mmCIF file of C-alpha atoms and ligand atoms in Angstrom:
data_model
loop_
_atom_site.group_PDB
_atom_site.id
_atom_site.type_symbol
_atom_site.label_atom_id
_atom_site.label_comp_id
_atom_site.label_asym_id
_atom_site.label_seq_id
_atom_site.Cartn_x
_atom_site.Cartn_y
_atom_site.Cartn_z
ATOM 1 C CA MET A 1 -9.802 31.664 -3.393
ATOM 2 C CA ALA A 2 -7.759 31.424 -0.167
ATOM 3 C CA VAL A 3 -5.404 28.469 0.194
ATOM 4 C CA ASP A 4 -6.787 25.643 2.326
ATOM 5 C CA THR A 5 -3.806 25.006 4.628
ATOM 6 C CA ARG A 6 -5.414 22.226 6.665
ATOM 7 C CA ARG A 7 -3.629 18.860 6.635
ATOM 8 C CA TRP A 8 -5.121 16.660 3.911
ATOM 9 C CA ALA A 9 -4.202 13.012 3.342
ATOM 10 C CA VAL A 10 -4.999 11.079 0.168
ATOM 11 C CA ILE A 11 -5.475 7.347 0.799
ATOM 12 C CA THR A 12 -5.762 4.910 -2.100
ATOM 13 C CA GLY A 13 -7.452 1.560 -1.521
ATOM 14 C CA ALA A 14 -9.445 2.981 1.390
ATOM 15 C CA SER A 15 -12.529 0.773 0.930
ATOM 16 C CA ALA A 16 -11.058 -2.172 2.857
ATOM 17 C CA GLY A 17 -8.215 -3.532 4.964
ATOM 18 C CA LEU A 18 -5.168 -1.381 5.640
ATOM 19 C CA GLY A 19 -6.513 1.602 3.682
ATOM 20 C CA ALA A 20 -9.681 1.825 5.796
ATOM 21 C CA ASP A 21 -7.576 1.690 8.956
ATOM 22 C CA PHE A 22 -5.261 4.416 7.626
ATOM 23 C CA ALA A 23 -8.384 6.547 7.193
ATOM 24 C CA ARG A 24 -9.695 5.849 10.712
ATOM 25 C CA GLN A 25 -6.323 6.479 12.395
ATOM 26 C CA LEU A 26 -5.339 9.582 10.415
ATOM 27 C CA ALA A 27 -8.793 11.099 11.073
ATOM 28 C CA ALA A 28 -8.268 10.459 14.794
ATOM 29 C CA GLN A 29 -5.062 12.513 14.466
ATOM 30 C CA GLY A 30 -6.947 15.415 12.871
ATOM 31 C CA TRP A 31 -6.177 14.796 9.185
ATOM 32 C CA HIS A 32 -8.815 15.624 6.570
ATOM 33 C CA LEU A 33 -9.211 12.828 4.059
ATOM 34 C CA VAL A 34 -9.552 12.057 0.379
ATOM 35 C CA LEU A 35 -10.542 8.387 0.128
ATOM 36 C CA VAL A 36 -10.104 6.498 -3.133
ATOM 37 C CA ALA A 37 -11.136 3.021 -4.357
ATOM 38 C CA ARG A 38 -13.568 1.498 -6.831
ATOM 39 C CA ARG A 39 -16.347 0.520 -4.377
ATOM 40 C CA LEU A 40 -18.170 3.776 -3.683
ATOM 41 C CA ASP A 41 -20.665 2.241 -1.212
ATOM 42 C CA ARG A 42 -17.813 1.042 0.984
ATOM 43 C CA LEU A 43 -16.086 4.430 0.865
ATOM 44 C CA GLN A 44 -19.313 6.227 1.767
ATOM 45 C CA ALA A 45 -19.981 3.881 4.695
ATOM 46 C CA LEU A 46 -16.441 4.459 5.982
ATOM 47 C CA ALA A 47 -16.772 8.225 5.567
ATOM 48 C CA ASP A 48 -20.047 8.185 7.557
ATOM 49 C CA GLU A 49 -18.420 6.112 10.304
ATOM 50 C CA ILE A 50 -15.481 8.539 10.554
ATOM 51 C CA ARG A 51 -17.675 11.668 10.441
ATOM 52 C CA ASN A 52 -19.753 10.257 13.311
ATOM 53 C CA ALA A 53 -16.605 9.695 15.363
ATOM 54 C CA HIS A 54 -14.862 12.983 14.415
ATOM 55 C CA ARG A 55 -17.353 15.699 13.508
ATOM 56 C CA ASP A 56 -14.677 18.263 12.557
ATOM 57 C CA ILE A 57 -13.047 16.040 9.887
ATOM 58 C CA GLU A 58 -13.813 16.766 6.238
ATOM 59 C CA ILE A 59 -13.851 13.765 3.909
ATOM 60 C CA GLU A 60 -14.117 13.486 0.165
ATOM 61 C CA VAL A 61 -14.713 10.088 -1.407
ATOM 62 C CA ILE A 62 -13.658 9.387 -4.975
ATOM 63 C CA ALA A 63 -14.683 6.225 -6.817
ATOM 64 C CA LEU A 64 -11.820 5.573 -9.203
ATOM 65 C CA ASP A 65 -10.279 2.556 -10.888
ATOM 66 C CA LEU A 66 -6.574 3.265 -10.491
ATOM 67 C CA ALA A 67 -5.707 0.732 -13.179
ATOM 68 C CA GLN A 68 -7.052 3.263 -15.737
ATOM 69 C CA PRO A 69 -4.396 5.411 -17.481
ATOM 70 C CA ASP A 70 -5.782 8.849 -16.556
ATOM 71 C CA ALA A 71 -6.526 7.949 -12.911
ATOM 72 C CA PRO A 72 -3.504 9.720 -11.315
ATOM 73 C CA THR A 73 -4.239 13.023 -13.100
ATOM 74 C CA THR A 74 -7.933 12.789 -12.180
ATOM 75 C CA LEU A 75 -7.028 12.067 -8.574
ATOM 76 C CA LEU A 76 -4.572 14.965 -8.283
ATOM 77 C CA ASP A 77 -7.126 17.375 -9.796
ATOM 78 C CA ARG A 78 -9.929 16.266 -7.488
ATOM 79 C CA ALA A 79 -7.747 16.019 -4.364
ATOM 80 C CA THR A 80 -6.376 19.545 -4.787
ATOM 81 C CA THR A 81 -9.685 21.170 -5.697
ATOM 82 C CA ARG A 82 -10.632 24.352 -3.772
ATOM 83 C CA ASN A 83 -6.933 25.152 -3.233
ATOM 84 C CA ARG A 84 -6.343 22.210 -0.927
ATOM 85 C CA GLN A 85 -2.770 21.305 -0.065
ATOM 86 C CA VAL A 86 -2.137 17.592 0.246
ATOM 87 C CA HIS A 87 0.343 16.799 3.017
ATOM 88 C CA ALA A 88 0.261 13.003 2.836
ATOM 89 C CA LEU A 89 -0.167 10.494 0.037
ATOM 90 C CA ILE A 90 -0.785 6.931 1.225
ATOM 91 C CA ASN A 91 -0.180 4.798 -1.862
ATOM 92 C CA ASN A 92 -1.883 1.704 -0.491
ATOM 93 C CA ALA A 93 -4.140 0.262 -3.232
ATOM 94 C CA GLY A 94 -2.769 -3.023 -4.489
ATOM 95 C CA PHE A 95 -3.491 -6.705 -4.924
ATOM 96 C CA GLY A 96 -1.745 -9.985 -5.643
ATOM 97 C CA THR A 97 -2.316 -12.876 -8.044
ATOM 98 C CA TYR A 98 -1.396 -16.241 -6.554
ATOM 99 C CA GLY A 99 -0.748 -19.487 -8.448
ATOM 100 C CA PRO A 100 1.431 -20.970 -11.211
ATOM 101 C CA PHE A 101 2.538 -17.931 -13.242
ATOM 102 C CA GLU A 102 1.573 -19.157 -16.736
ATOM 103 C CA GLU A 103 -1.831 -20.394 -15.526
ATOM 104 C CA LEU A 104 -2.927 -17.043 -14.083
ATOM 105 C CA PRO A 105 -4.939 -14.874 -16.503
ATOM 106 C CA TRP A 106 -2.681 -12.323 -18.172
ATOM 107 C CA SER A 107 -5.248 -9.491 -17.962
ATOM 108 C CA ARG A 108 -5.335 -9.867 -14.169
ATOM 109 C CA GLN A 109 -1.544 -9.861 -13.908
ATOM 110 C CA GLN A 110 -1.316 -6.849 -16.181
ATOM 111 C CA ASP A 111 -3.806 -4.923 -14.009
ATOM 112 C CA MET A 112 -1.688 -5.839 -10.979
ATOM 113 C CA LEU A 113 1.504 -4.559 -12.625
ATOM 114 C CA LEU A 114 -0.268 -1.346 -13.623
ATOM 115 C CA LEU A 115 -1.769 -0.733 -10.185
ATOM 116 C CA ASN A 116 1.111 -1.853 -7.945
ATOM 117 C CA ILE A 117 3.886 -0.275 -10.050
ATOM 118 C CA VAL A 118 2.872 2.161 -12.796
ATOM 119 C CA ARG A 119 0.056 4.051 -11.085
ATOM 120 C CA LEU A 120 1.857 4.075 -7.743
ATOM 121 C CA THR A 121 4.865 5.634 -9.446
ATOM 122 C CA GLU A 122 2.831 8.211 -11.339
ATOM 123 C CA LEU A 123 0.949 9.167 -8.169
ATOM 124 C CA CYS A 124 4.321 9.775 -6.482
ATOM 125 C CA TRP A 125 5.336 11.950 -9.440
ATOM 126 C CA GLN A 126 2.094 13.944 -9.510
ATOM 127 C CA PHE A 127 1.921 14.503 -5.757
ATOM 128 C CA ALA A 128 5.664 15.123 -5.251
ATOM 129 C CA ARG A 129 5.357 18.012 -7.724
ATOM 130 C CA HIS A 130 2.302 19.343 -5.895
ATOM 131 C CA MET A 131 4.075 18.987 -2.530
ATOM 132 C CA ARG A 132 7.221 20.723 -3.805
ATOM 133 C CA GLU A 133 5.036 23.554 -5.048
ATOM 134 C CA HIS A 134 3.283 24.169 -1.717
ATOM 135 C CA GLY A 135 6.552 23.648 0.146
ATOM 136 C CA GLN A 136 4.984 22.506 3.451
ATOM 137 C CA PRO A 137 6.307 19.386 5.250
ATOM 138 C CA ALA A 138 4.711 16.418 3.498
ATOM 139 C CA HIS A 139 4.812 12.628 3.374
ATOM 140 C CA ILE A 140 4.539 9.901 0.769
ATOM 141 C CA LEU A 141 3.952 6.429 2.189
ATOM 142 C CA ASN A 142 4.142 3.567 -0.302
ATOM 143 C CA VAL A 143 2.774 0.238 0.890
ATOM 144 C CA GLY A 144 5.163 -2.527 -0.119
ATOM 145 C CA SER A 145 5.327 -6.012 1.382
ATOM 146 C CA MET A 146 7.648 -8.501 3.057
ATOM 147 C CA ALA A 147 7.374 -10.294 -0.316
ATOM 148 C CA ALA A 148 9.920 -7.707 -1.489
ATOM 149 C CA PHE A 149 12.681 -9.285 0.604
ATOM 150 C CA GLN A 150 12.863 -12.684 -1.103
ATOM 151 C CA PRO A 151 11.848 -14.680 -4.191
ATOM 152 C CA THR A 152 8.146 -15.635 -3.931
ATOM 153 C CA PRO A 153 7.324 -18.627 -6.199
ATOM 154 C CA PHE A 154 3.613 -18.758 -7.177
ATOM 155 C CA PHE A 155 3.469 -15.115 -6.147
ATOM 156 C CA ALA A 156 6.245 -14.349 -8.626
ATOM 157 C CA ALA A 157 4.993 -11.183 -10.300
ATOM 158 C CA TYR A 158 3.356 -9.835 -7.130
ATOM 159 C CA GLY A 159 6.563 -10.216 -5.096
ATOM 160 C CA ALA A 160 8.474 -8.506 -7.901
ATOM 161 C CA THR A 161 6.058 -5.536 -7.881
ATOM 162 C CA LYS A 162 6.745 -5.085 -4.189
ATOM 163 C CA ALA A 163 10.527 -5.348 -4.685
ATOM 164 C CA TYR A 164 10.073 -2.467 -7.132
ATOM 165 C CA VAL A 165 8.059 -0.473 -4.579
ATOM 166 C CA ARG A 166 10.721 -0.984 -1.926
ATOM 167 C CA ASN A 167 13.673 -0.002 -4.126
ATOM 168 C CA PHE A 168 11.870 2.881 -5.788
ATOM 169 C CA SER A 169 10.727 4.311 -2.442
ATOM 170 C CA GLU A 170 14.213 4.098 -0.959
ATOM 171 C CA SER A 171 15.732 5.878 -3.946
ATOM 172 C CA LEU A 172 13.055 8.566 -3.938
ATOM 173 C CA ALA A 173 13.532 9.118 -0.201
ATOM 174 C CA TRP A 174 17.212 9.733 -0.883
ATOM 175 C CA GLU A 175 16.547 12.062 -3.826
ATOM 176 C CA LEU A 176 14.117 14.155 -1.798
ATOM 177 C CA ARG A 177 16.105 14.155 1.429
ATOM 178 C CA ASP A 178 16.878 17.896 1.190
ATOM 179 C CA SER A 179 13.248 18.794 0.467
ATOM 180 C CA ALA A 180 10.268 19.042 2.824
ATOM 181 C CA ILE A 181 8.961 15.708 1.495
ATOM 182 C CA ARG A 182 9.660 12.481 3.364
ATOM 183 C CA VAL A 183 9.179 9.168 1.537
ATOM 184 C CA SER A 184 8.542 5.927 3.417
ATOM 185 C CA CYS A 185 7.906 2.323 2.444
ATOM 186 C CA LEU A 186 5.775 0.185 4.768
ATOM 187 C CA SER A 187 6.425 -3.560 4.324
ATOM 188 C CA PRO A 188 3.643 -5.568 5.964
ATOM 189 C CA GLY A 189 3.859 -9.330 6.252
ATOM 190 C CA ALA A 190 0.692 -11.427 6.299
ATOM 191 C CA THR A 191 -2.051 -9.216 7.722
ATOM 192 C CA ARG A 192 -5.742 -10.001 8.275
ATOM 193 C CA THR A 193 -7.553 -8.091 5.485
ATOM 194 C CA GLU A 194 -9.368 -9.083 2.279
ATOM 195 C CA PHE A 195 -5.978 -9.449 0.566
ATOM 196 C CA SER A 196 -5.656 -13.277 0.702
ATOM 197 C CA ASP A 197 -9.245 -13.784 -0.571
ATOM 198 C CA VAL A 198 -8.613 -11.413 -3.493
ATOM 199 C CA ALA A 199 -5.292 -13.142 -4.271
ATOM 200 C CA GLY A 200 -6.799 -16.636 -3.919
ATOM 201 C CA ILE A 201 -4.417 -17.779 -1.186
ATOM 202 C CA ASP A 202 -5.441 -20.462 1.271
ATOM 203 C CA ILE A 203 -3.152 -19.473 4.135
ATOM 204 C CA PRO A 204 -1.717 -22.467 6.080
ATOM 205 C CA ALA A 205 -2.561 -22.668 9.809
ATOM 206 C CA LEU A 206 0.938 -21.700 11.010
ATOM 207 C CA SER A 207 1.095 -18.592 8.837
ATOM 208 C CA ASP A 208 -2.481 -17.750 9.851
ATOM 209 C CA ARG A 209 -1.437 -17.711 13.505
ATOM 210 C CA THR A 210 1.375 -15.231 12.828
ATOM 211 C CA GLN A 211 -0.792 -12.824 10.802
ATOM 212 C CA MET A 212 -0.874 -9.276 12.165
ATOM 213 C CA GLU A 213 -4.023 -7.261 12.682
ATOM 214 C CA SER A 214 -4.522 -4.401 10.255
ATOM 215 C CA PRO A 215 -4.914 -1.588 12.876
ATOM 216 C CA ASP A 216 -1.596 -2.622 14.450
ATOM 217 C CA VAL A 217 0.256 -2.552 11.094
ATOM 218 C CA VAL A 218 -1.260 0.841 10.283
ATOM 219 C CA ARG A 219 -0.389 2.312 13.701
ATOM 220 C CA ARG A 220 3.262 1.385 13.107
ATOM 221 C CA GLY A 221 3.063 2.639 9.522
ATOM 222 C CA ILE A 222 1.773 6.072 10.519
ATOM 223 C CA ALA A 223 4.306 6.414 13.338
ATOM 224 C CA GLY A 224 7.155 5.526 10.974
ATOM 225 C CA MET A 225 5.865 7.838 8.266
ATOM 226 C CA LEU A 226 5.543 10.815 10.615
ATOM 227 C CA ALA A 227 9.036 10.071 11.965
ATOM 228 C CA GLY A 228 10.298 10.214 8.346
ATOM 229 C CA LYS A 229 11.612 6.629 8.320
ATOM 230 C CA PRO A 230 12.457 5.441 4.778
ATOM 231 C CA GLN A 231 11.752 1.771 5.595
ATOM 232 C CA ILE A 232 9.108 0.544 8.035
ATOM 233 C CA VAL A 233 8.929 -3.169 8.892
ATOM 234 C CA PRO A 234 6.030 -3.756 11.300
ATOM 235 C CA GLY A 235 6.230 -6.386 14.076
ATOM 236 C CA PHE A 236 8.696 -8.890 15.477
ATOM 237 C CA VAL A 237 8.069 -11.769 13.023
ATOM 238 C CA ASN A 238 8.575 -9.470 10.029
ATOM 239 C CA HIS A 239 11.782 -8.060 11.552
ATOM 240 C CA LEU A 240 13.006 -11.632 12.016
ATOM 241 C CA ASN A 241 12.156 -12.482 8.401
ATOM 242 C CA ALA A 242 13.913 -9.350 7.125
ATOM 243 C CA TRP A 243 16.994 -10.331 9.116
ATOM 244 C CA LEU A 244 16.892 -13.956 7.829
ATOM 245 C CA ALA A 245 16.517 -12.643 4.274
ATOM 246 C CA ARG A 246 19.927 -10.997 4.616
ATOM 247 C CA LEU A 247 21.557 -14.215 5.867
ATOM 248 C CA LEU A 248 20.005 -17.173 4.043
ATOM 249 C CA PRO A 249 20.688 -18.283 0.440
ATOM 250 C CA ARG A 250 18.016 -17.105 -2.033
ATOM 251 C CA GLY A 251 17.023 -20.716 -2.879
ATOM 252 C CA VAL A 252 16.251 -21.438 0.782
ATOM 253 C CA LEU A 253 14.213 -18.250 1.008
ATOM 254 C CA ALA A 254 12.216 -19.319 -2.066
ATOM 255 C CA TRP A 255 11.349 -22.677 -0.430
ATOM 256 C CA GLY A 256 10.386 -20.850 2.753
ATOM 257 C CA ALA A 257 8.022 -18.581 0.831
ATOM 258 C CA VAL A 258 6.360 -21.579 -0.843
ATOM 259 C CA VAL A 259 5.770 -23.302 2.502
ATOM 260 C CA ALA A 260 4.577 -20.137 4.268
ATOM 261 C CA MET A 261 2.007 -19.357 1.584
ATOM 262 C CA GLY A 262 0.706 -22.880 1.089
ATOM 263 C CA GLY A 263 2.226 -23.309 -2.367
ATOM 264 C CA ARG A 264 2.769 -27.038 -1.953
ATOM 265 C CA ALA A 265 -0.615 -27.809 -3.525
ATOM 266 C CA ALA A 266 0.406 -25.794 -6.588
ATOM 267 C CA MET A 267 3.692 -27.743 -6.744
ATOM 268 C CA ARG A 268 1.926 -31.095 -6.582
ATOM 269 C CA LYS A 269 -0.370 -29.950 -9.408
ATOM 270 C CA ARG A 270 2.707 -29.215 -11.488
ATOM 271 C CA GLY A 271 4.260 -32.569 -10.543
ATOM 272 C CA GLY A 272 7.262 -30.774 -9.081
ATOM 273 C CA GLY A 273 7.404 -32.501 -5.658
ATOM 274 C CA THR A 274 6.813 -30.727 -2.381
ATOM 275 C CA PRO A 275 9.197 -28.921 -0.051
HETATM 276 N N1 NAP B 1 -2.859 -8.077 3.844
HETATM 277 C C1 NAP B 1 -1.649 -8.558 3.623
HETATM 278 O O1 NAP B 1 -1.318 -9.686 4.016
HETATM 279 C C2 NAP B 1 -0.624 -7.690 2.909
HETATM 280 C C3 NAP B 1 0.731 -8.045 3.063
HETATM 281 C C4 NAP B 1 1.681 -7.261 2.437
HETATM 282 C C5 NAP B 1 1.308 -6.167 1.684
HETATM 283 N N2 NAP B 1 -0.013 -5.853 1.543
HETATM 284 C C6 NAP B 1 -0.356 -4.685 0.712
HETATM 285 O O2 NAP B 1 -1.206 -3.821 1.443
HETATM 286 C C7 NAP B 1 -1.977 -3.036 0.529
HETATM 287 C C8 NAP B 1 -3.418 -3.013 0.988
HETATM 288 O O3 NAP B 1 -3.935 -4.322 0.881
HETATM 289 P P1 NAP B 1 -4.955 -4.938 1.953
HETATM 290 O O4 NAP B 1 -4.262 -6.024 2.671
HETATM 291 O O5 NAP B 1 -5.608 -3.884 2.744
HETATM 292 O O6 NAP B 1 -5.978 -5.646 0.929
HETATM 293 P P2 NAP B 1 -7.550 -5.432 0.687
HETATM 294 O O7 NAP B 1 -8.282 -5.560 1.979
HETATM 295 O O8 NAP B 1 -7.889 -6.366 -0.416
HETATM 296 O O9 NAP B 1 -7.654 -3.909 0.170
HETATM 297 C C9 NAP B 1 -7.154 -3.534 -1.096
HETATM 298 C C10 NAP B 1 -7.648 -2.151 -1.435
HETATM 299 O O10 NAP B 1 -7.149 -1.786 -2.740
HETATM 300 C C11 NAP B 1 -8.229 -1.294 -3.519
HETATM 301 N N3 NAP B 1 -8.037 -1.534 -4.936
HETATM 302 C C12 NAP B 1 -7.774 -2.706 -5.561
HETATM 303 N N4 NAP B 1 -7.730 -2.521 -6.894
HETATM 304 C C13 NAP B 1 -7.968 -1.205 -7.112
HETATM 305 C C14 NAP B 1 -8.069 -0.406 -8.287
HETATM 306 N N5 NAP B 1 -7.923 -0.920 -9.518
HETATM 307 N N6 NAP B 1 -8.336 0.912 -8.149
HETATM 308 C C15 NAP B 1 -8.521 1.460 -6.915
HETATM 309 N N7 NAP B 1 -8.424 0.751 -5.771
HETATM 310 C C16 NAP B 1 -8.163 -0.574 -5.872
HETATM 311 C C17 NAP B 1 -9.461 -2.057 -2.988
HETATM 312 O O11 NAP B 1 -10.641 -1.296 -3.227
HETATM 313 P P3 NAP B 1 -11.755 -1.599 -4.341
HETATM 314 O O12 NAP B 1 -11.815 -3.087 -4.529
HETATM 315 O O13 NAP B 1 -13.008 -1.012 -3.737
HETATM 316 O O14 NAP B 1 -11.283 -0.852 -5.544
HETATM 317 C C18 NAP B 1 -9.171 -2.090 -1.495
HETATM 318 O O15 NAP B 1 -9.609 -0.881 -0.903
HETATM 319 C C19 NAP B 1 -1.743 -3.631 -0.851
HETATM 320 O O16 NAP B 1 -0.828 -2.826 -1.569
HETATM 321 C C20 NAP B 1 -1.128 -4.990 -0.561
HETATM 322 O O17 NAP B 1 -0.301 -5.439 -1.594
HETATM 323 C C21 NAP B 1 -0.987 -6.583 2.142
#
């Protein structure tokens, strides 16, 4: 069978939020898509919407729980079927668990660690090998978070997963700098998606006002990825926060994160005073 040399992008977590906007915007740029998430109905509705807008775009939807151990192998096999060459992996699926660490269910936190860290890393490994093999210019974009820049009390494990994503992506970008593969890490701050509902965060009014819109974050993410930038921080407020994170003591940053994410209620519950 002849090699399919069209540009294919694999997008994880495409059933909502940033992932759905990655799909819409990459399709508008002529990319063919493999869309992955657990909710098949959502993926199919998105695929129909995109096919109606761009009739020449081919889309495959794959319902897959990426927390499962064999998910990365399954995804690579299905994404590269019919001799397709994948030119972009958008490692976007992820979620957070918000609240006092020891009160959050362990099974939920374990799934988060598996999805945000282990599967993301294995997907990079699987697809980097595939990309090296086909040798065409290719991109891996890992979605991190501004939570990676500071301690994040009540979002402790989530913030730590994103610190991993940031450091891992930067190292991988360096390792692969002489190859045709460019690795980028996109670090969104608060962005209007389903993320805060899933995490159980009641975002305070001030933070709500500074939230970015998902299409805007994704537009900056794609531009940075295609430019081969290792680190992409979208928007002025996030740039300011990244700059402050380099200057302020870690304890001050931790208080700031508690206030910004409405963690004072959790502190009162613990009897620990409020910032
Ligand atoms: N929104 C923000 O404020 C914000 C800020 C910083 C970083 N981020 C990061 O941005 C990324 C995208 O989040 P979002 O804001 O777009 O949130 P979202 O609207 O909740 O979307 C999350 C996506 O991940 C998918 N997903 C979750 N668990 C999965 C699993 N086990 N297997 C496969 N797919 C799974 C969901 O699909 P299904 O439920 O259908 O599986 C959904 O498509 C995440 O990595 C998040 O950490 C978000």
